[in-house]
Amino acid sequence: IKKSKNYTFLNVSYVNQKNQLIDNMTALENVCLYFDLLNIKKEKYFYKIKNMFSQFNISHVLNMKVKDLSGGEKQRVAFIKALIKDSEILLLDELDSLLHPSITKALLTLLLNTDSKGQIIVAMHNTNLLTHDIWRVDEIWFTEKNNAEQTDLYCLTDIVLPDGTKPRNDANYEKNYIAGRYGAIPYIKH
């Protein structure tokens, strides 16, 4: 059990919509908390950390208390905190919840174009990000509740359209999703 806890801590990074930062610490202190917990000399990572703050256009918040940051700034600090660990698995839960769509798109594009060694799993509701310039068709997955109220998970490549074809790589994913062609449309019982 101890090994599995360590594996989870060391190899999985998680960013959720609540960002899980400590308000009375600075942005830099929050990012460096990982190194402090593992007694790793954080000084050798300062260049990388400062570079990430610059890439995410928030260098000005490095030494500010988290409680004084905007929601979008907090979300970007949480994102940096997760990325700095170089985890094998990066979970991004509703990354888009506090960010402008163009910032979210830029962050995803930056992340997907790095030499990441791991798996990235993103859960989001922003359909503006369902574009083929960000995702390949095999990278888009949907969840949908079935009649038994259980959640089904399926890939866009598993979908067969009414004409018998599969979704194309250059399709307008957002438009087709909103039109219900891919399923996974939420519903409210009356």
PDB file of C-alpha atoms in Angstrom:
ATOM      1  CA  ILE A   1       0.000   0.000   0.000  1.00  0.00           C
ATOM      2  CA  LYS A   2       2.808   2.396   0.817  1.00  0.00           C
ATOM      3  CA  LYS A   3       4.321   1.907  -2.658  1.00  0.00           C
ATOM      4  CA  SER A   4       1.018   2.684  -4.337  1.00  0.00           C
ATOM      5  CA  LYS A   5       0.655   5.911  -2.352  1.00  0.00           C
ATOM      6  CA  ASN A   6       4.173   6.978  -3.341  1.00  0.00           C
ATOM      7  CA  TYR A   7       3.534   6.027  -6.935  1.00  0.00           C
ATOM      8  CA  THR A   8       0.413   8.149  -6.983  1.00  0.00           C
ATOM      9  CA  PHE A   9       2.126  11.140  -5.381  1.00  0.00           C
ATOM     10  CA  LEU A  10       5.218  10.986  -7.572  1.00  0.00           C
ATOM     11  CA  ASN A  11       3.740   9.935 -10.901  1.00  0.00           C
ATOM     12  CA  VAL A  12       0.322  11.571 -11.093  1.00  0.00           C
ATOM     13  CA  SER A  13      -0.297  15.305 -11.205  1.00  0.00           C
ATOM     14  CA  TYR A  14      -3.797  16.686 -10.873  1.00  0.00           C
ATOM     15  CA  VAL A  15      -5.269  20.096 -11.593  1.00  0.00           C
ATOM     16  CA  ASN A  16      -8.915  20.698 -10.792  1.00  0.00           C
ATOM     17  CA  GLN A  17     -11.188  23.700 -11.017  1.00  0.00           C
ATOM     18  CA  LYS A  18     -10.588  24.617  -7.374  1.00  0.00           C
ATOM     19  CA  ASN A  19      -6.804  24.727  -8.010  1.00  0.00           C
ATOM     20  CA  GLN A  20      -5.915  23.492  -4.480  1.00  0.00           C
ATOM     21  CA  LEU A  21      -3.384  26.203  -3.754  1.00  0.00           C
ATOM     22  CA  ILE A  22      -2.576  27.563  -0.299  1.00  0.00           C
ATOM     23  CA  ASP A  23      -3.880  31.143  -0.096  1.00  0.00           C
ATOM     24  CA  ASN A  24      -1.344  32.476   2.430  1.00  0.00           C
ATOM     25  CA  MET A  25       1.650  31.279   0.416  1.00  0.00           C
ATOM     26  CA  THR A  26       3.077  32.959  -2.662  1.00  0.00           C
ATOM     27  CA  ALA A  27       2.624  31.501  -6.123  1.00  0.00           C
ATOM     28  CA  LEU A  28       6.285  30.453  -6.110  1.00  0.00           C
ATOM     29  CA  GLU A  29       5.996  28.820  -2.674  1.00  0.00           C
ATOM     30  CA  ASN A  30       2.961  26.843  -3.860  1.00  0.00           C
ATOM     31  CA  VAL A  31       4.837  25.571  -6.917  1.00  0.00           C
ATOM     32  CA  CYS A  32       7.893  24.682  -4.814  1.00  0.00           C
ATOM     33  CA  LEU A  33       5.876  22.846  -2.163  1.00  0.00           C
ATOM     34  CA  TYR A  34       6.402  19.582  -4.055  1.00  0.00           C
ATOM     35  CA  PHE A  35      10.175  19.954  -3.770  1.00  0.00           C
ATOM     36  CA  ASP A  36       9.957  20.863  -0.087  1.00  0.00           C
ATOM     37  CA  LEU A  37       7.867  17.782   0.728  1.00  0.00           C
ATOM     38  CA  LEU A  38      10.411  15.489  -0.945  1.00  0.00           C
ATOM     39  CA  ASN A  39      13.491  17.362   0.328  1.00  0.00           C
ATOM     40  CA  ILE A  40      14.596  18.086  -3.234  1.00  0.00           C
ATOM     41  CA  LYS A  41      16.828  21.104  -3.764  1.00  0.00           C
ATOM     42  CA  LYS A  42      14.463  23.453  -5.520  1.00  0.00           C
ATOM     43  CA  GLU A  43      17.182  25.932  -6.467  1.00  0.00           C
ATOM     44  CA  LYS A  44      18.157  23.867  -9.509  1.00  0.00           C
ATOM     45  CA  TYR A  45      14.546  24.171 -10.764  1.00  0.00           C
ATOM     46  CA  PHE A  46      14.208  27.949 -10.381  1.00  0.00           C
ATOM     47  CA  TYR A  47      15.105  28.645 -14.022  1.00  0.00           C
ATOM     48  CA  LYS A  48      12.500  26.135 -15.236  1.00  0.00           C
ATOM     49  CA  ILE A  49       9.879  27.507 -12.836  1.00  0.00           C
ATOM     50  CA  LYS A  50      10.492  31.138 -13.809  1.00  0.00           C
ATOM     51  CA  ASN A  51      10.432  30.167 -17.482  1.00  0.00           C
ATOM     52  CA  MET A  52       7.050  28.476 -17.016  1.00  0.00           C
ATOM     53  CA  PHE A  53       5.638  31.543 -15.259  1.00  0.00           C
ATOM     54  CA  SER A  54       6.846  33.578 -18.227  1.00  0.00           C
ATOM     55  CA  GLN A  55       5.360  31.144 -20.780  1.00  0.00           C
ATOM     56  CA  PHE A  56       2.012  31.334 -18.997  1.00  0.00           C
ATOM     57  CA  ASN A  57       2.245  35.148 -18.920  1.00  0.00           C
ATOM     58  CA  ILE A  58       2.130  35.419 -15.133  1.00  0.00           C
ATOM     59  CA  SER A  59       5.714  36.351 -14.185  1.00  0.00           C
ATOM     60  CA  HIS A  60       4.286  39.295 -12.258  1.00  0.00           C
ATOM     61  CA  VAL A  61       2.560  36.970  -9.710  1.00  0.00           C
ATOM     62  CA  LEU A  62       5.637  34.926  -8.774  1.00  0.00           C
ATOM     63  CA  ASN A  63       5.991  36.526  -5.332  1.00  0.00           C
ATOM     64  CA  MET A  64       2.360  37.450  -4.755  1.00  0.00           C
ATOM     65  CA  LYS A  65       0.161  35.674  -2.212  1.00  0.00           C
ATOM     66  CA  VAL A  66      -2.319  33.342  -3.883  1.00  0.00           C
ATOM     67  CA  LYS A  67      -5.226  35.068  -2.102  1.00  0.00           C
ATOM     68  CA  ASP A  68      -4.409  38.211  -4.126  1.00  0.00           C
ATOM     69  CA  LEU A  69      -4.508  36.491  -7.539  1.00  0.00           C
ATOM     70  CA  SER A  70      -7.400  36.335  -9.979  1.00  0.00           C
ATOM     71  CA  GLY A  71      -9.115  33.011 -10.683  1.00  0.00           C
ATOM     72  CA  GLY A  72      -7.319  32.662 -14.006  1.00  0.00           C
ATOM     73  CA  GLU A  73      -3.925  33.419 -12.456  1.00  0.00           C
ATOM     74  CA  LYS A  74      -4.557  30.824  -9.746  1.00  0.00           C
ATOM     75  CA  GLN A  75      -5.505  28.243 -12.354  1.00  0.00           C
ATOM     76  CA  ARG A  76      -2.278  28.879 -14.291  1.00  0.00           C
ATOM     77  CA  VAL A  77      -0.196  28.597 -11.085  1.00  0.00           C
ATOM     78  CA  ALA A  78      -1.913  25.269 -10.345  1.00  0.00           C
ATOM     79  CA  PHE A  79      -1.136  24.158 -13.886  1.00  0.00           C
ATOM     80  CA  ILE A  80       2.565  25.032 -13.430  1.00  0.00           C
ATOM     81  CA  LYS A  81       2.586  23.260 -10.070  1.00  0.00           C
ATOM     82  CA  ALA A  82       1.348  20.086 -11.764  1.00  0.00           C
ATOM     83  CA  LEU A  83       3.671  20.350 -14.770  1.00  0.00           C
ATOM     84  CA  ILE A  84       6.849  20.978 -12.766  1.00  0.00           C
ATOM     85  CA  LYS A  85       6.693  17.420 -11.402  1.00  0.00           C
ATOM     86  CA  ASP A  86       7.114  15.797 -14.859  1.00  0.00           C
ATOM     87  CA  SER A  87       4.572  13.152 -13.873  1.00  0.00           C
ATOM     88  CA  GLU A  88       3.724  10.134 -15.975  1.00  0.00           C
ATOM     89  CA  ILE A  89       0.032  11.023 -15.793  1.00  0.00           C
ATOM     90  CA  LEU A  90      -1.399  14.545 -15.864  1.00  0.00           C
ATOM     91  CA  LEU A  91      -5.093  14.867 -14.977  1.00  0.00           C
ATOM     92  CA  LEU A  92      -6.740  18.168 -15.898  1.00  0.00           C
ATOM     93  CA  ASP A  93     -10.259  18.393 -14.525  1.00  0.00           C
ATOM     94  CA  GLU A  94     -12.211  21.289 -15.997  1.00  0.00           C
ATOM     95  CA  LEU A  95      -9.059  23.171 -16.886  1.00  0.00           C
ATOM     96  CA  ASP A  96     -11.241  25.654 -18.741  1.00  0.00           C
ATOM     97  CA  SER A  97     -13.417  26.565 -15.736  1.00  0.00           C
ATOM     98  CA  LEU A  98     -11.637  29.788 -14.777  1.00  0.00           C
ATOM     99  CA  LEU A  99      -9.803  30.630 -17.963  1.00  0.00           C
ATOM    100  CA  HIS A 100     -10.683  32.525 -21.089  1.00  0.00           C
ATOM    101  CA  PRO A 101     -11.106  30.064 -23.999  1.00  0.00           C
ATOM    102  CA  SER A 102      -8.095  31.508 -25.858  1.00  0.00           C
ATOM    103  CA  ILE A 103      -5.863  31.057 -22.786  1.00  0.00           C
ATOM    104  CA  THR A 104      -7.118  27.496 -22.318  1.00  0.00           C
ATOM    105  CA  LYS A 105      -6.447  26.736 -25.973  1.00  0.00           C
ATOM    106  CA  ALA A 106      -2.947  28.229 -25.740  1.00  0.00           C
ATOM    107  CA  LEU A 107      -2.175  26.205 -22.584  1.00  0.00           C
ATOM    108  CA  LEU A 108      -3.384  22.974 -24.173  1.00  0.00           C
ATOM    109  CA  THR A 109      -1.465  23.641 -27.369  1.00  0.00           C
ATOM    110  CA  LEU A 110       1.673  24.408 -25.376  1.00  0.00           C
ATOM    111  CA  LEU A 111       1.249  21.267 -23.308  1.00  0.00           C
ATOM    112  CA  LEU A 112       0.515  18.990 -26.248  1.00  0.00           C
ATOM    113  CA  ASN A 113       3.514  20.313 -28.184  1.00  0.00           C
ATOM    114  CA  THR A 114       6.051  19.681 -25.419  1.00  0.00           C
ATOM    115  CA  ASP A 115       8.177  16.588 -25.059  1.00  0.00           C
ATOM    116  CA  SER A 116       5.954  15.210 -22.338  1.00  0.00           C
ATOM    117  CA  LYS A 117       6.794  11.670 -21.367  1.00  0.00           C
ATOM    118  CA  GLY A 118       3.375  10.873 -20.034  1.00  0.00           C
ATOM    119  CA  GLN A 119      -0.336  10.610 -20.581  1.00  0.00           C
ATOM    120  CA  ILE A 120      -2.554  13.686 -20.446  1.00  0.00           C
ATOM    121  CA  ILE A 121      -6.213  13.294 -19.517  1.00  0.00           C
ATOM    122  CA  VAL A 122      -8.427  16.378 -19.840  1.00  0.00           C
ATOM    123  CA  ALA A 123     -12.053  16.649 -18.707  1.00  0.00           C
ATOM    124  CA  MET A 124     -13.844  19.749 -19.967  1.00  0.00           C
ATOM    125  CA  HIS A 125     -17.185  21.178 -21.010  1.00  0.00           C
ATOM    126  CA  ASN A 126     -15.932  23.913 -23.319  1.00  0.00           C
ATOM    127  CA  THR A 127     -16.940  22.812 -26.807  1.00  0.00           C
ATOM    128  CA  ASN A 128     -14.834  25.598 -28.371  1.00  0.00           C
ATOM    129  CA  LEU A 129     -11.849  23.359 -27.624  1.00  0.00           C
ATOM    130  CA  LEU A 130     -13.230  20.452 -29.681  1.00  0.00           C
ATOM    131  CA  THR A 131     -11.127  21.255 -32.720  1.00  0.00           C
ATOM    132  CA  HIS A 132      -8.873  19.209 -34.951  1.00  0.00           C
ATOM    133  CA  ASP A 133      -6.129  21.816 -34.628  1.00  0.00           C
ATOM    134  CA  ILE A 134      -5.771  20.737 -30.962  1.00  0.00           C
ATOM    135  CA  TRP A 135      -6.857  17.084 -30.950  1.00  0.00           C
ATOM    136  CA  ARG A 136      -6.543  14.102 -33.216  1.00  0.00           C
ATOM    137  CA  VAL A 137      -9.784  12.157 -33.696  1.00  0.00           C
ATOM    138  CA  ASP A 138      -8.448   9.296 -31.519  1.00  0.00           C
ATOM    139  CA  GLU A 139      -7.728  11.692 -28.645  1.00  0.00           C
ATOM    140  CA  ILE A 140     -11.340  12.742 -28.118  1.00  0.00           C
ATOM    141  CA  TRP A 141     -13.413  10.671 -25.727  1.00  0.00           C
ATOM    142  CA  PHE A 142     -16.945  11.202 -24.436  1.00  0.00           C
ATOM    143  CA  THR A 143     -18.865  10.082 -21.382  1.00  0.00           C
ATOM    144  CA  GLU A 144     -22.585   9.488 -21.389  1.00  0.00           C
ATOM    145  CA  LYS A 145     -25.010   8.046 -18.863  1.00  0.00           C
ATOM    146  CA  ASN A 146     -26.825   4.966 -20.103  1.00  0.00           C
ATOM    147  CA  ASN A 147     -30.356   3.846 -19.176  1.00  0.00           C
ATOM    148  CA  ALA A 148     -29.050   2.221 -15.986  1.00  0.00           C
ATOM    149  CA  GLU A 149     -27.534   5.599 -14.953  1.00  0.00           C
ATOM    150  CA  GLN A 150     -24.022   4.192 -15.429  1.00  0.00           C
ATOM    151  CA  THR A 151     -21.421   6.203 -17.281  1.00  0.00           C
ATOM    152  CA  ASP A 152     -20.172   4.892 -20.609  1.00  0.00           C
ATOM    153  CA  LEU A 153     -16.834   6.059 -21.974  1.00  0.00           C
ATOM    154  CA  TYR A 154     -16.197   5.897 -25.713  1.00  0.00           C
ATOM    155  CA  CYS A 155     -13.795   7.333 -28.267  1.00  0.00           C
ATOM    156  CA  LEU A 156     -14.774   9.483 -31.208  1.00  0.00           C
ATOM    157  CA  THR A 157     -13.200   6.814 -33.449  1.00  0.00           C
ATOM    158  CA  ASP A 158     -15.764   4.277 -32.129  1.00  0.00           C
ATOM    159  CA  ILE A 159     -18.701   6.314 -33.424  1.00  0.00           C
ATOM    160  CA  VAL A 160     -20.461   5.286 -36.592  1.00  0.00           C
ATOM    161  CA  LEU A 161     -22.413   8.156 -38.129  1.00  0.00           C
ATOM    162  CA  PRO A 162     -25.928   7.670 -39.611  1.00  0.00           C
ATOM    163  CA  ASP A 163     -24.441   7.409 -43.120  1.00  0.00           C
ATOM    164  CA  GLY A 164     -22.229   4.519 -41.961  1.00  0.00           C
ATOM    165  CA  THR A 165     -18.985   6.506 -41.959  1.00  0.00           C
ATOM    166  CA  LYS A 166     -16.636   7.401 -39.114  1.00  0.00           C
ATOM    167  CA  PRO A 167     -15.907  11.000 -38.038  1.00  0.00           C
ATOM    168  CA  ARG A 168     -13.230  12.517 -40.257  1.00  0.00           C
ATOM    169  CA  ASN A 169     -10.026  14.120 -38.995  1.00  0.00           C
ATOM    170  CA  ASP A 170     -11.032  17.461 -40.514  1.00  0.00           C
ATOM    171  CA  ALA A 171     -14.638  17.397 -39.250  1.00  0.00           C
ATOM    172  CA  ASN A 172     -16.110  20.250 -37.233  1.00  0.00           C
ATOM    173  CA  TYR A 173     -16.143  18.345 -33.931  1.00  0.00           C
ATOM    174  CA  GLU A 174     -17.832  21.119 -31.977  1.00  0.00           C
ATOM    175  CA  LYS A 175     -20.689  21.580 -34.445  1.00  0.00           C
ATOM    176  CA  ASN A 176     -21.278  17.825 -34.729  1.00  0.00           C
ATOM    177  CA  TYR A 177     -21.165  17.352 -30.959  1.00  0.00           C
ATOM    178  CA  ILE A 178     -23.665  20.164 -30.309  1.00  0.00           C
ATOM    179  CA  ALA A 179     -25.925  18.695 -33.012  1.00  0.00           C
ATOM    180  CA  GLY A 180     -25.909  15.380 -31.101  1.00  0.00           C
ATOM    181  CA  ARG A 181     -24.067  13.383 -33.775  1.00  0.00           C
ATOM    182  CA  TYR A 182     -21.580  12.043 -31.210  1.00  0.00           C
ATOM    183  CA  GLY A 183     -23.972  11.496 -28.311  1.00  0.00           C
ATOM    184  CA  ALA A 184     -22.935  12.508 -24.786  1.00  0.00           C
ATOM    185  CA  ILE A 185     -25.417  15.382 -24.741  1.00  0.00           C
ATOM    186  CA  PRO A 186     -26.574  16.134 -21.187  1.00  0.00           C
ATOM    187  CA  TYR A 187     -30.265  15.990 -20.456  1.00  0.00           C
ATOM    188  CA  ILE A 188     -32.529  17.089 -17.641  1.00  0.00           C
ATOM    189  CA  LYS A 189     -35.438  14.932 -16.559  1.00  0.00           C
ATOM    190  CA  HIS A 190     -38.774  16.708 -16.346  1.00  0.00           C
TER     191      HIS A 190
END
